[in-house]
Short mmCIF file of C-alpha atoms in Angstrom, two decimals:
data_model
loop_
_atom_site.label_atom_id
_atom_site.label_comp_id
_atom_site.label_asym_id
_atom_site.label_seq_id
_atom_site.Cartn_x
_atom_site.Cartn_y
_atom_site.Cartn_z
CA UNK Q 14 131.90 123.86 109.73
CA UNK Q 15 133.90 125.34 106.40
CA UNK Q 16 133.54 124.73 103.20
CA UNK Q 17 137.00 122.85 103.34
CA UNK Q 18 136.68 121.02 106.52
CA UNK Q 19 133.41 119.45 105.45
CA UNK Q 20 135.46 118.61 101.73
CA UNK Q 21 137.96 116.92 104.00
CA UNK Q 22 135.36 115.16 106.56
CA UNK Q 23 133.14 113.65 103.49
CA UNK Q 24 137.04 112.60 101.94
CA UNK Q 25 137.66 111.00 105.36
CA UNK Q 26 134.08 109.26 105.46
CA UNK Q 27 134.74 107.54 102.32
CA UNK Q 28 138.30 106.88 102.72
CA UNK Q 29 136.92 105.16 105.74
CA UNK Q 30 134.67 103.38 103.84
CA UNK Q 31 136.86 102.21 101.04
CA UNK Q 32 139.66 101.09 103.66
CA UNK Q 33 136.63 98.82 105.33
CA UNK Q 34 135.79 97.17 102.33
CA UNK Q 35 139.55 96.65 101.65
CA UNK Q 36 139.59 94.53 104.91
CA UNK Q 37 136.22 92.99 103.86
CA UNK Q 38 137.76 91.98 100.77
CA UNK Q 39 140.63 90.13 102.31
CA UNK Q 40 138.54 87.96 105.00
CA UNK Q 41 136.29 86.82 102.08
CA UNK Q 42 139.25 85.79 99.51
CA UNK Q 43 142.38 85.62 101.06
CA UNK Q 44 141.02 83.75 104.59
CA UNK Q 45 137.68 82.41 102.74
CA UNK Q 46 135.65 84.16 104.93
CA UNK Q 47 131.67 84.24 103.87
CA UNK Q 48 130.81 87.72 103.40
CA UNK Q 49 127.54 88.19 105.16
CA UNK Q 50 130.41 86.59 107.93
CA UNK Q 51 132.97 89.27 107.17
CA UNK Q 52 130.34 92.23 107.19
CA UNK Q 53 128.69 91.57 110.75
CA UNK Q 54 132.19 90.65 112.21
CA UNK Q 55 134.25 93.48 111.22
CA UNK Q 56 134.88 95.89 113.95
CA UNK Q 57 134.89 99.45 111.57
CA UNK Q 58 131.57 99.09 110.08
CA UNK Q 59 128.81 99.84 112.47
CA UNK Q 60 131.18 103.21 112.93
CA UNK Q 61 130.64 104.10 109.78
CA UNK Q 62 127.41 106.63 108.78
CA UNK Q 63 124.45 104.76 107.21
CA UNK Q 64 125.45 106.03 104.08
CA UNK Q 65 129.11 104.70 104.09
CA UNK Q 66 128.17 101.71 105.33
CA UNK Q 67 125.79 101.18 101.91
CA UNK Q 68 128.69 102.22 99.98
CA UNK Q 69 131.00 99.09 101.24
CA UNK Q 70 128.71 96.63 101.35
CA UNK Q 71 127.95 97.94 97.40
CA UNK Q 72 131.94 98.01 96.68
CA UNK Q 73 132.39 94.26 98.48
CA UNK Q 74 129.40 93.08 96.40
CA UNK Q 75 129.76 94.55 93.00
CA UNK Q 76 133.79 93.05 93.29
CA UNK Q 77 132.63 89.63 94.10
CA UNK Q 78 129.72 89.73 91.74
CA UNK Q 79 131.85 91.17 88.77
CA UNK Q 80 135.13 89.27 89.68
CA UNK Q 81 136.47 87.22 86.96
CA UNK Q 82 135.78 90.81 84.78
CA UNK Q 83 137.76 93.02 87.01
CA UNK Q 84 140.33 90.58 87.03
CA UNK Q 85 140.69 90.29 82.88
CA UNK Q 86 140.28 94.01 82.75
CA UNK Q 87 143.30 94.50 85.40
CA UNK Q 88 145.27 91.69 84.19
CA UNK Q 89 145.11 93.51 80.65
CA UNK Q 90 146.54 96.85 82.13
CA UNK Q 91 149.39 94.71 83.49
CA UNK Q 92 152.88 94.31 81.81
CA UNK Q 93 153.58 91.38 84.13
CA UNK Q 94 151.58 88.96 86.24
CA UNK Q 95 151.20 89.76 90.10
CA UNK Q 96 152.92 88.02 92.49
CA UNK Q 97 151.06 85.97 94.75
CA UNK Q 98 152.42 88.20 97.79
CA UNK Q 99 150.84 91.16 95.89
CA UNK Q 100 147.40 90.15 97.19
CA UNK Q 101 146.33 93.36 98.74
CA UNK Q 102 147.55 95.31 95.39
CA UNK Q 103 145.23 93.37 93.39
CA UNK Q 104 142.37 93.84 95.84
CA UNK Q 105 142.94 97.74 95.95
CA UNK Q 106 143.21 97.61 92.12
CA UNK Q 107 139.66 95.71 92.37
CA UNK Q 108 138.44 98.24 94.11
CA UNK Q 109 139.63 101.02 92.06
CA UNK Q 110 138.28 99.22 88.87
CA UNK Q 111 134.98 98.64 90.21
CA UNK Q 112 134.03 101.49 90.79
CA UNK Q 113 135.86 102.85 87.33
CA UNK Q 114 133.82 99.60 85.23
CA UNK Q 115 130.74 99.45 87.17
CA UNK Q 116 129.56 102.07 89.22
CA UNK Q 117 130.22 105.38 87.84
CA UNK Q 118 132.64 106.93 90.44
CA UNK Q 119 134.56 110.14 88.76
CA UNK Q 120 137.73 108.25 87.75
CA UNK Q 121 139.81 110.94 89.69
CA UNK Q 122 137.88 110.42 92.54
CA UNK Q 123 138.49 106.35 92.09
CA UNK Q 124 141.78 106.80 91.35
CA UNK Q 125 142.87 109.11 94.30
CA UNK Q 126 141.20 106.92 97.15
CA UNK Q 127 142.57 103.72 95.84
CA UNK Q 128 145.77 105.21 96.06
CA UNK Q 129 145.21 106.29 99.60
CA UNK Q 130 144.36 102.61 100.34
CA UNK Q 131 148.13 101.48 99.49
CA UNK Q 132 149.85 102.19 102.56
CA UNK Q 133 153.12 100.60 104.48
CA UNK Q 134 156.76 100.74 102.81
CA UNK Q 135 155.68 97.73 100.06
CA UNK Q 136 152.49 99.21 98.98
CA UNK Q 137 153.72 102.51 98.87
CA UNK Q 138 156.59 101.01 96.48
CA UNK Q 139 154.03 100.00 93.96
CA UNK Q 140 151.68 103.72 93.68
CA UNK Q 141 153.52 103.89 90.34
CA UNK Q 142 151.86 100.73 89.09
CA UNK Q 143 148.41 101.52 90.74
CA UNK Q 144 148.45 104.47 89.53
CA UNK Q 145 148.92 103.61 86.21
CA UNK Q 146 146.69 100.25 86.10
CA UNK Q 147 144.03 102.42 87.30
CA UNK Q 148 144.55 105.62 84.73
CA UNK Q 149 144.54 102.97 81.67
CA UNK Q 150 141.23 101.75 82.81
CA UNK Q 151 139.76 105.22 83.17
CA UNK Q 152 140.46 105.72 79.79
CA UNK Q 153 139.94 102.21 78.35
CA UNK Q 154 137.46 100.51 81.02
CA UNK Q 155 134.51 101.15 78.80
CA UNK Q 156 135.42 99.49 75.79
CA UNK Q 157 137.22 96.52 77.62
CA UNK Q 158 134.46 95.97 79.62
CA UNK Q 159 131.71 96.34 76.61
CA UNK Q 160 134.20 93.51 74.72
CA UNK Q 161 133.84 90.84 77.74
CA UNK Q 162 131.94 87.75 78.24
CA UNK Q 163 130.52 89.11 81.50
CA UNK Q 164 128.52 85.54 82.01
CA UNK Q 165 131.71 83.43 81.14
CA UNK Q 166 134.36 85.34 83.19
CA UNK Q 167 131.40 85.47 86.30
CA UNK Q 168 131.31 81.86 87.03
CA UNK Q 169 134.01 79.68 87.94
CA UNK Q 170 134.84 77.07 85.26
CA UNK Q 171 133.48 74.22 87.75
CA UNK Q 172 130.18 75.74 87.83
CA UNK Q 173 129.69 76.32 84.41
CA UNK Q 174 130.82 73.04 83.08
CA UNK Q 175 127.86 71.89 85.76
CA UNK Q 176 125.47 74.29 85.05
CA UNK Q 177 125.73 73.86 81.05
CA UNK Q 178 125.64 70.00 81.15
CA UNK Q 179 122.27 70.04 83.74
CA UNK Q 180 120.59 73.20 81.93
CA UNK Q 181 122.45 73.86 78.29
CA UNK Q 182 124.67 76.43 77.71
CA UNK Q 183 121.40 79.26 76.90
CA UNK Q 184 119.82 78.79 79.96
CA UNK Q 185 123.56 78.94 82.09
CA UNK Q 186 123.66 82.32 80.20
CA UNK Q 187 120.72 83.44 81.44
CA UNK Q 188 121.55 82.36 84.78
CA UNK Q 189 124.80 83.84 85.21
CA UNK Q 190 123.47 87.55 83.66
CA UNK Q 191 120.56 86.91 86.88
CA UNK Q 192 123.31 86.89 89.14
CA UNK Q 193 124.65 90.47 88.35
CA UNK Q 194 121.47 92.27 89.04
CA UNK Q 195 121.13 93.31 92.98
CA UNK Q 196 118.16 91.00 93.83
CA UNK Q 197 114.92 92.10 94.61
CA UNK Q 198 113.69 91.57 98.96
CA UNK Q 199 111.01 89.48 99.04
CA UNK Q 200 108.77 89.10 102.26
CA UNK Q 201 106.28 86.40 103.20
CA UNK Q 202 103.46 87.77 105.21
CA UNK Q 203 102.26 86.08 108.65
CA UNK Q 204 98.90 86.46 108.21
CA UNK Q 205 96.45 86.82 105.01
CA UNK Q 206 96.48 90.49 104.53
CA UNK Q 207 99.24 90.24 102.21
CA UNK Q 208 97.40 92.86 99.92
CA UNK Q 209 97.24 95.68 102.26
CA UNK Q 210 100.76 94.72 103.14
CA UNK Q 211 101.76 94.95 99.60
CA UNK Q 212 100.01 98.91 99.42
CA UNK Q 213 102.15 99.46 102.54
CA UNK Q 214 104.90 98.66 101.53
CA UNK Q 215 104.69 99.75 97.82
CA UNK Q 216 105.08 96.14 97.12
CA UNK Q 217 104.20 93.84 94.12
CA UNK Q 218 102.63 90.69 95.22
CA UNK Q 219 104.05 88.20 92.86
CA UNK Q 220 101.45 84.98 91.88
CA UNK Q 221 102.36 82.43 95.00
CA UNK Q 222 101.84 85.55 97.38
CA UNK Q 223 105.35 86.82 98.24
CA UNK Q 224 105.53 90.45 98.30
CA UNK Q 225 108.59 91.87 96.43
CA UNK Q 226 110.19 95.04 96.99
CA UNK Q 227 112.68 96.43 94.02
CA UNK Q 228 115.21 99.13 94.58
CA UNK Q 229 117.74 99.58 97.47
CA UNK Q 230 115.34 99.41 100.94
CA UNK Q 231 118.19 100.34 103.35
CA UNK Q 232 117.49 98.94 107.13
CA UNK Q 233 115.13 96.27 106.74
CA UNK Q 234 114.09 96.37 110.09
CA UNK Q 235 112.89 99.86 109.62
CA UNK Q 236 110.75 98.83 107.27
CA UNK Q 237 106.78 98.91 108.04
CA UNK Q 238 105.61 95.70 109.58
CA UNK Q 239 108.93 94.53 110.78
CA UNK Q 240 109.15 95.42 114.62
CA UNK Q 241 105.57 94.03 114.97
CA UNK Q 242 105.65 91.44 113.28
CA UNK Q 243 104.01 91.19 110.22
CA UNK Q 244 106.02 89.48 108.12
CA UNK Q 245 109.79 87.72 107.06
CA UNK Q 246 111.88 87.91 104.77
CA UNK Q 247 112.05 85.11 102.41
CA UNK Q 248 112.87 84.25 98.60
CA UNK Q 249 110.02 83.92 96.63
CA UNK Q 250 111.11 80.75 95.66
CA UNK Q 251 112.54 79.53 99.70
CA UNK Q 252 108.61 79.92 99.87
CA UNK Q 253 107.26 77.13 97.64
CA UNK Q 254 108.90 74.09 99.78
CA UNK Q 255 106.68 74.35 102.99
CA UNK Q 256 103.42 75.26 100.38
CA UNK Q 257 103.87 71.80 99.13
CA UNK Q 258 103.01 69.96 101.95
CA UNK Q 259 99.51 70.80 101.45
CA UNK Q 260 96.98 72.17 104.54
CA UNK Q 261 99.20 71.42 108.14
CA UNK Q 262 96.53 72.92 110.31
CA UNK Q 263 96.98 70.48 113.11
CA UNK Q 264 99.08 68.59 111.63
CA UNK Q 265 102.64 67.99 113.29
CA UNK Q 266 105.06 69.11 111.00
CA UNK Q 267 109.29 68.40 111.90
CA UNK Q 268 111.36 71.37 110.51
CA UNK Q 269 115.26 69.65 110.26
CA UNK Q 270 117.98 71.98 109.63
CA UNK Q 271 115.45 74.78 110.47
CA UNK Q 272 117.43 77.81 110.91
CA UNK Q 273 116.78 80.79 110.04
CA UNK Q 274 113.23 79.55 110.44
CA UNK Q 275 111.66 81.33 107.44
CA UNK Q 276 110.11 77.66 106.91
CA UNK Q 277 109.09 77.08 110.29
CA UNK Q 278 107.15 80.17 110.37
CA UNK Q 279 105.28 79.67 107.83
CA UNK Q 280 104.34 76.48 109.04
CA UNK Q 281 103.69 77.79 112.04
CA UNK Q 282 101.30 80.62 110.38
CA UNK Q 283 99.70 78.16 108.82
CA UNK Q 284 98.73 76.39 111.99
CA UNK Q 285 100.76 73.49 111.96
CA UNK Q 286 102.64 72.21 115.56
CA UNK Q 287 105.77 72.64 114.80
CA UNK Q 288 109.21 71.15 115.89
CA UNK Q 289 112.10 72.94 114.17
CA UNK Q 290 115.63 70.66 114.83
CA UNK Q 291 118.61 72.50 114.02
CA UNK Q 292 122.27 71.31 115.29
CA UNK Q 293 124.07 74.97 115.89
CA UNK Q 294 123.12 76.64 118.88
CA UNK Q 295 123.75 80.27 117.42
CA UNK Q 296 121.72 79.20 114.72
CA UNK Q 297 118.57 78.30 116.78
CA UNK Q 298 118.81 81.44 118.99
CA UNK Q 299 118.46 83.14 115.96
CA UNK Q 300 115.93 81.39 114.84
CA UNK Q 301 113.74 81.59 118.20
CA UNK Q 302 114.47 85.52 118.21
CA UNK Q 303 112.44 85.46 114.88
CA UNK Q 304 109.61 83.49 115.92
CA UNK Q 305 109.27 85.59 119.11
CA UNK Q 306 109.37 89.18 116.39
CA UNK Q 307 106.64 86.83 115.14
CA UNK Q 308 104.40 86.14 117.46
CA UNK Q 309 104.53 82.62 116.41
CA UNK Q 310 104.86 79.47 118.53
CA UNK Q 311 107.39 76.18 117.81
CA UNK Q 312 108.98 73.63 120.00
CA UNK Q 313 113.00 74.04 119.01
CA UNK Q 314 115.55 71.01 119.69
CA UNK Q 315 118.94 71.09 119.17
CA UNK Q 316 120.12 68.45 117.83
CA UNK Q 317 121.65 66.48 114.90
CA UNK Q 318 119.19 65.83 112.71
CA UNK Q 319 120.63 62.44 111.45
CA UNK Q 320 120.61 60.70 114.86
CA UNK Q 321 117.65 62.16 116.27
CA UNK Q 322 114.12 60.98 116.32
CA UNK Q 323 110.77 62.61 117.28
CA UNK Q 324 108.89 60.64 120.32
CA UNK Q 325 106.55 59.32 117.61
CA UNK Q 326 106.21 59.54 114.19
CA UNK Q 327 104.74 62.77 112.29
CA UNK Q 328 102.59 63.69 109.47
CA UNK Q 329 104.91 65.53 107.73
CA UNK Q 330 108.92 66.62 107.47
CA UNK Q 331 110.39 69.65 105.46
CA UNK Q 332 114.44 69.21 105.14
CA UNK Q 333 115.55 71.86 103.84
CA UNK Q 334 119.15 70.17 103.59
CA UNK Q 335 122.71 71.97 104.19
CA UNK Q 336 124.07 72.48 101.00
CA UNK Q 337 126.68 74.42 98.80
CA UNK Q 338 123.56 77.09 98.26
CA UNK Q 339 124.81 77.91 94.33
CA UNK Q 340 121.43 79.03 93.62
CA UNK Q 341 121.87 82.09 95.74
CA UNK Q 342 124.70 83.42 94.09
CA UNK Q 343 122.85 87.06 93.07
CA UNK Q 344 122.32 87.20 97.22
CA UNK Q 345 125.40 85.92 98.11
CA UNK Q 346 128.17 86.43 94.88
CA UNK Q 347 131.30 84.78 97.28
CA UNK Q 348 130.08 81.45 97.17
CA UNK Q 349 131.24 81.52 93.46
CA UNK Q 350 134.40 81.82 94.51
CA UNK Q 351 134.60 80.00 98.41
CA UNK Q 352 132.97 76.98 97.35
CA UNK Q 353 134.41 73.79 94.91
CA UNK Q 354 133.48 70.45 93.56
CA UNK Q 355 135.46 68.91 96.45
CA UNK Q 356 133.08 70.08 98.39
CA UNK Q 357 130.07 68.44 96.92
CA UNK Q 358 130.96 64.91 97.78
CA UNK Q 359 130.79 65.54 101.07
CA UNK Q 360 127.52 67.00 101.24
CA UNK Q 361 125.73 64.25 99.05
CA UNK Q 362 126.72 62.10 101.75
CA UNK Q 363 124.69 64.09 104.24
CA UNK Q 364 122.16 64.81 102.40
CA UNK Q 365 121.78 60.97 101.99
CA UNK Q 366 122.05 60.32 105.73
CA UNK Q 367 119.67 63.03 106.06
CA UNK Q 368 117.05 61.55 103.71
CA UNK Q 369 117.25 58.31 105.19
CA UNK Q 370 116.58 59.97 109.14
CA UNK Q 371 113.81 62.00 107.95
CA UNK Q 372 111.99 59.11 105.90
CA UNK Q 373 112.16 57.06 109.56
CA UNK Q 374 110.25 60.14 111.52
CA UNK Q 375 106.99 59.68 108.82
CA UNK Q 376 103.58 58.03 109.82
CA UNK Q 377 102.76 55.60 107.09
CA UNK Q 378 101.11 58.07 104.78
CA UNK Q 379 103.27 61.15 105.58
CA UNK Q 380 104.87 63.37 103.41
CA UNK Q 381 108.45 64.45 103.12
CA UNK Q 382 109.23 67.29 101.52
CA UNK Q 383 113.38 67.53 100.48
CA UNK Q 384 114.71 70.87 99.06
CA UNK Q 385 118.23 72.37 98.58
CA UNK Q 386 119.01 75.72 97.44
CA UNK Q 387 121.70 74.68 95.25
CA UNK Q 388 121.56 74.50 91.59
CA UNK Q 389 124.07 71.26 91.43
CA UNK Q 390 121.81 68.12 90.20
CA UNK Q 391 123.94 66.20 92.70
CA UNK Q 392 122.50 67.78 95.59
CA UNK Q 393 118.92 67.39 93.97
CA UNK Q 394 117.11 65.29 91.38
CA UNK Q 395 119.94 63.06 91.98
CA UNK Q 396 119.99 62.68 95.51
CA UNK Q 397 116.39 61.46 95.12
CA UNK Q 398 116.83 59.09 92.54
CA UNK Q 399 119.43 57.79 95.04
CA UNK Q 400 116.94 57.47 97.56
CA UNK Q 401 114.11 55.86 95.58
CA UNK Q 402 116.71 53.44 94.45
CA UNK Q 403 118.01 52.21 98.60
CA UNK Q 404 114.19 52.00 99.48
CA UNK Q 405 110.83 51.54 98.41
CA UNK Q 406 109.32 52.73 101.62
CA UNK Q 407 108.46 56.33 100.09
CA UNK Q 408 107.08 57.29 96.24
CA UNK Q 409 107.11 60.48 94.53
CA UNK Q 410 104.56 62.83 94.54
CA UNK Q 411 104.14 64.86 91.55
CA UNK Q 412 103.63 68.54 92.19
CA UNK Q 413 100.75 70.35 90.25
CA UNK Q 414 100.90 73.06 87.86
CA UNK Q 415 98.55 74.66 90.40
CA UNK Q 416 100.64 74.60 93.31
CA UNK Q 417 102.94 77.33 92.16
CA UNK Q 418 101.24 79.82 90.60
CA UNK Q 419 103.32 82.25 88.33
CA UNK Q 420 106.29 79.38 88.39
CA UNK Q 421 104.97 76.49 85.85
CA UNK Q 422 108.52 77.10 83.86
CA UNK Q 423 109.76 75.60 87.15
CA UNK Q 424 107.76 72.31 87.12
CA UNK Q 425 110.15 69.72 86.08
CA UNK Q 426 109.10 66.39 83.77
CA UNK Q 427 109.31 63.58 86.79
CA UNK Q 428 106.69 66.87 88.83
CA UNK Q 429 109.69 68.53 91.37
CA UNK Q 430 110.06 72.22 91.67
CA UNK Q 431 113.37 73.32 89.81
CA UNK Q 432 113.60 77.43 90.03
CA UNK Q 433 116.30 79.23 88.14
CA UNK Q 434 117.53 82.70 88.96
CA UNK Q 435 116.72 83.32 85.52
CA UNK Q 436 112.93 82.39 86.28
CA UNK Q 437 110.11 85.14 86.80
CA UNK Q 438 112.84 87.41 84.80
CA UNK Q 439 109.98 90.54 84.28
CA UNK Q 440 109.78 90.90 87.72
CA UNK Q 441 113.28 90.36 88.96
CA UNK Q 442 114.16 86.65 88.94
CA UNK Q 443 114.43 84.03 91.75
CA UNK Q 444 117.01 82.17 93.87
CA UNK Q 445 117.77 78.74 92.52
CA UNK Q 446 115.73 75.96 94.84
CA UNK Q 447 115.34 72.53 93.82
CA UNK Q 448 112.02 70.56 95.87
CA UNK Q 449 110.80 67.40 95.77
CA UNK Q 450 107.90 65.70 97.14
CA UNK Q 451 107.51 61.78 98.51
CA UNK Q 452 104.72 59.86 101.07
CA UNK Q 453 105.89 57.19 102.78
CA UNK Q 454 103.88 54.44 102.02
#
């Protein structure tokens, strides 16, 4: 091939690629889409080269991550407010300014694809303004972007209002500058050779024994270990839940709202009999696909966890409860921005109901362990209090400093497990999870 026919191919590939994460864009904000949702269902990206693919996901990302700064920085350019019609336009301008603000694209190359992306007789009308929104920021982005409150323009004024009244305006600082970093992948390991695992793999083994992997690792199922089996990939801190219900060899152990089963393998692992209840069919295929990668063994219902019972009752539950997932934001930035406080009403209420079924399922003596990965103190600490206060059939059991290793700053005052993304900041944070401990008496 020529010099100038590869110049044009590689100009296709990423025009390709930036066109893709146009149309990603738009089924995450403008028909509130989730993007892990938006990636596997659109029809142009497995076409795309390995490489191209990387480069949307980045571009969909980094928008989402950086939005309420792309935003100011475009709305500054702008003589006039956008029309609500001019949806698209703003998204192509997002994705001309990201990569102008944030990652490092030659601002002729930004500004020349983003141009291409404005096609059809309306957006064709408004090059002129593209054109020159995008050319102000090439030459301005720096110092606008150095002049922003990158944590307060990141996080939707509902979530900071929470997030400073439950942890003070300091730590919701430090929280929001966690969720700009690309996380870290963290894997749990099936069996205890988590060491030579972590030499594999080039991996550090954080304190509780997750392995962590920094840097972008591409394909994760061509990583070493994957296709037989070794281990799963799991937050460091999705880890601690199912570690607090002590030694489950031969125990029986109920997993409700199960899926993706990260939990009910390592229960499993750990030699616990297992029955993971999830309610979505997809859901629990998927789950059963990873146990069987696994090599690990769990009897799966489908069900609704708030109506359904076990035959008898069990030494132990793990509900790991539906929730608005806020403390995942650095995994999955569009929740900012899909999710309200309308919406946490409504899952209080089944995390109540929830509670209530999985308190019913416990052997006198049995403990329950209740965790959310939200960051809301509705969906948490409160939703126990609640609890404690409709029954006295269960107490709280304090967790130990002991019990997580390496994540003490997480240990609240009444003994639950409170991580912040901010947490275990040297070595690359954590997702937000909130745990809590009770025996039924």
């Amino acid at each position: 091939m020529s010099d100038s026919r590869k110049k044009e191919s590689n100009r296709n590939k990423g025009a390709d690629a930036r066109q893709t994460a146009l149309a990603i864009l738009r089924a995450v904000l403008d028909d509130a889409r989730p993007l892990d949702e938006a990636l596997a269902q659109n029809p142009a990206l497995p076409k795309l080269a390995p490489r191209d693919r990387g480069f949307t996901r980045l571009l969909a990302a980094t928008v989402l991550r950086r939005l309420g700064q792309i935003d100011a920085a475009i709305d500054h350019c702008l003589d006039r407010p956008l029309k609500r019609k001019d949806r698209t336009l703003r998204h192509i301008l997002r994705l001309g300014a990201v990569q102008l603000l944030f990652l490092g694209t030659p601002a002729h190359a930004a500004v020349s694809t983003s141009l291409g992306l404005a096609r059809g007789p309306r957006l064709a009308g408004q090059r002129g303004l593209l054109n020159a929104v995008l050319r102000r920021l090439a030459r301005e982005g720096e110092g606008l972007s150095a002049a922003q409150d990158a944590a307060r323009l990141n996080v939707p004024a509902w979530l900071w209002e929470a997030w400073c009244a439950a942890y003070g305006e300091t730590a919701t600082r430090a929280i929001a500058a966690a969720h700009l970093a690309e996380p870290p992948l963290d894997l749990t390991c099936k069996a205890e050779d988590g060491e030579d695992w972590a030499r594999r793999l080039d991996a550090e083994r954080l304190p509780g024994g997750s392995l962590r992997l920094t840097g972008g690792q591409g394909d994760v199922a061509r990583l070493p270990g994957y296709a037989e089996g070794a281990w799963w990939v799991q937050d460091a801190a999705a880890a601690v839940p199912a570690r607090l219900l002590g030694d489950v060899a031969g125990r029986t152990v109920i997993d409700l709202c199960a899926a993706p089963g990260g939990k009910t393998a390592q229960l499993a692992a750990a030699g616990a009999t297992v029955i993971a209840v999830e309610r979505a069919v997809n859901r629990l295929k998927r789950l059963e696909e990873n146990l069987q990668r696994l090599s690990l063994g769990a009897a799966t219902v489908t069900a609704d966890a708030v109506a359904w019972r076990p035959p008898q009752p069990v030494d132990a539950v793990l509900l790991d409860a539906p929730c608005s997932a806020t403390g995942t934001l650095r995994r999955h930035p569009d929740i900012a921005w899909l999710k309200g406080p309308e919406q946490i009403a409504g899952l209080t209420e089944a995390q109540d109901r929830l509670l209530d079924a999985a308190v019913t399922m416990l052997k006198p003596g049995g403990l329950l362990v209740y965790a959310v990965c939200s960051l809301q103190p509705d969906e948490g600490p409160e939703r126990i209090a609640a609890l404690l206060e409709r029954t006295d059939s269960v107490v709280r059991v304090p967790i130990a400093e002991e019990e997580i290793p390496g994540m003490t700053e997480a240990l609240t005052a009444e003994g639950d497990f409170r991580s912040l993304p901010c947490h275990l900041a040297a070595q690359g944070g954590l997702d937000g999870f909130y745990a809590c401990r009770l025996q039924k008496r």
